[in-house]
Amino acid sequence: MGLSKSISAENLCELLKNISLYFNNVYLVIDALDECGDVRSNIVRLLAELNASQDSNIKILLTSRPETDIEFHLVGFEKVSIAAHKDDLELYVHLEIARHVRDERLSIGDQKLREEITQLLLNEAQGMFRWERILDRINLSSDDTKELVRRVLVWTVCSVTPLSLAQLLETVSINFSDKKLDRDGISNETKRCSSLVRKTEGRSGTRIELAHFSVKEFLLLKVQDDRYVKYRVSQSYQNAYIAKTCLTYLLFEDFRDIIPYTTETEKDAMHGRYAFYDYAATNFALHACGHSDDEDLSKLLRILFDPVKSNNFVSWAQVILDELEDNASTKKVIASASTLHFAILMSLHRVTEWLISDTCFQSRLNKSDSIGTLLACALAPEETLCCITYAKCSLHSHITEKERILDLILPPDTLVAQLSIDKWVECPGDPLKLAIKANFGWEKLLQRGALVTDSCIEALEGHDNFSFVETFINKIQPKNMPAHVNPRFLKLAEKLKYADRPLPDTFLGSIADIDSVGETIALQTAVTFGQTHAVLKILKKGIADINPCSKTDGLNALHRASKEGNLEVAKILLNHSASLDSPTSADTIDTSKHDYSLNAQPHFI
């Protein structure tokens, strides 16, 4: 039985992981990763996931030229740069000439001639002689021409996708001080670069690309103080420059002073007039990754994501939501969502930090609208925007930035059990299930007291990545397990045979070390789920303070027990000196309503 012709890369990776279980170690070597074609970004992502867990027995060695989309998925991988140095080249040339002479494929009796041939080969290989001659000619031009060439080379080397001629002409004309697109300043002097770049025709029109792969290698050489230093490209440095150029463009007065489009005709007219807009809107966040300390970049981001929602922001959001089924849906999402939602979706950590400095942030954490709660946006941008088939913002999910954002919106004292996600998301009301499906953030949720629910077990039972299920099971602590879920969870764990130790001894009849979450937080969590045994055990320690109110909804433990109708738990709390007169910390909550069920029980106490 052979493989189906339609088998996906995802299925092949899963097959590779399953096969690897039969070996102690598997070594995977892949050469020329940059030559994988249009699907290489997805391939790199899948390869990185093979080595994602610390206990993985799959070891990977990848070779590639330094491409932005490849490096984006390999942030955590050790990087070793290999360059051709003069000594290496000289040794190689001497050995090759000697081998050709020995094999009688080359006849050189004159030692002087042999040295001349060797030197010629070394000079041509070492200096990339052709590109040097071209840049020597350009260096004789005006400063404006040299700067134009530099910008063309930077964008051609570092852009995420090849730019069209119209896009390139717009972007190389932009200066950071510009307030609007100066069409008179757009130069068509790209002929100055004609030997370094070339035009290619395709279905999407005329694109600009490097004339030869060796041009990129020459430009990326780390050579100090040579006469071509102005044209050398550092992708890390240039990505910050490109991000700032994109944001400068998006903030032009051209888009501040126009009314956002409402019809397809208006949209086509705008994109036809502003060729670079789509690239700037969909790729600035990718270029900005790793440059959160750049103050100029942060300033531009704060202007775009200002809570007032300028026309510049609305125009940008329309492009991000371009896959929505109609303009009415797009307008509804933009109207109801805050700029904070979009900053989280785009994995912009510094912008998120700036926006949540607003004192009202915690009260908005659970607020659901047409784009989702803030927690849903942080855990799973793709699932949050489930009505979009291919949401453009999902291209920019950056794991390090996502983790920082989750830490911002879920500080250590957050009571996760009180948080929910959207009613229309595939995992209604259950952040942990959403985190399981997205394979992100679930460990932080568990650390903050999240409880495994039946829907979480369903997600684990249906998960096709057994390695993930194994990791999840071994991270669970009894504090995360309500009593009614334990049997089903243990059945799943024992069925998979993935536990490090006997699970019944670990999970049954015990409570986790709740000090790691905080006694008061653990008490509120136990009250929420009516866990009388856990409540008694926590109170017996005498550490937890019964009366403080949660920062999330303003309720204390007694309010919560009364609200949920857990009268047995409420009785336990009162017997441990909980105060009936303790007010809530939220002005909008009437304490008497939450204690109503207690007041209605004349023989309760």
mmCIF file of C-alpha atoms in Angstrom, residues 8 18 43 120 306 313 318 320 405 425 494 496 579 584 589:
data_model
loop_
_atom_site.group_PDB
_atom_site.id
_atom_site.type_symbol
_atom_site.label_atom_id
_atom_site.label_comp_id
_atom_site.label_asym_id
_atom_site.label_seq_id
_atom_site.Cartn_x
_atom_site.Cartn_y
_atom_site.Cartn_z
ATOM 1 C CA SER A 8 -0.391 16.648 3.110
ATOM 2 C CA ASN A 18 5.213 8.174 14.814
ATOM 3 C CA ILE A 43 7.410 23.399 5.492
ATOM 4 C CA LEU A 120 42.526 34.444 -11.222
ATOM 5 C CA ASP A 306 -4.395 54.875 19.268
ATOM 6 C CA PHE A 313 -6.392 52.576 11.564
ATOM 7 C CA GLN A 318 -10.157 46.762 6.421
ATOM 8 C CA ILE A 320 -6.536 42.767 7.531
ATOM 9 C CA ILE A 405 1.234 39.300 25.670
ATOM 10 C CA VAL A 425 -16.067 30.266 19.206
ATOM 11 C CA GLU A 494 -3.973 5.118 31.041
ATOM 12 C CA LEU A 496 -2.413 6.262 25.979
ATOM 13 C CA SER A 579 -18.352 38.209 56.607
ATOM 14 C CA THR A 584 -17.981 43.818 46.559
ATOM 15 C CA ILE A 589 -22.501 44.855 41.716
#
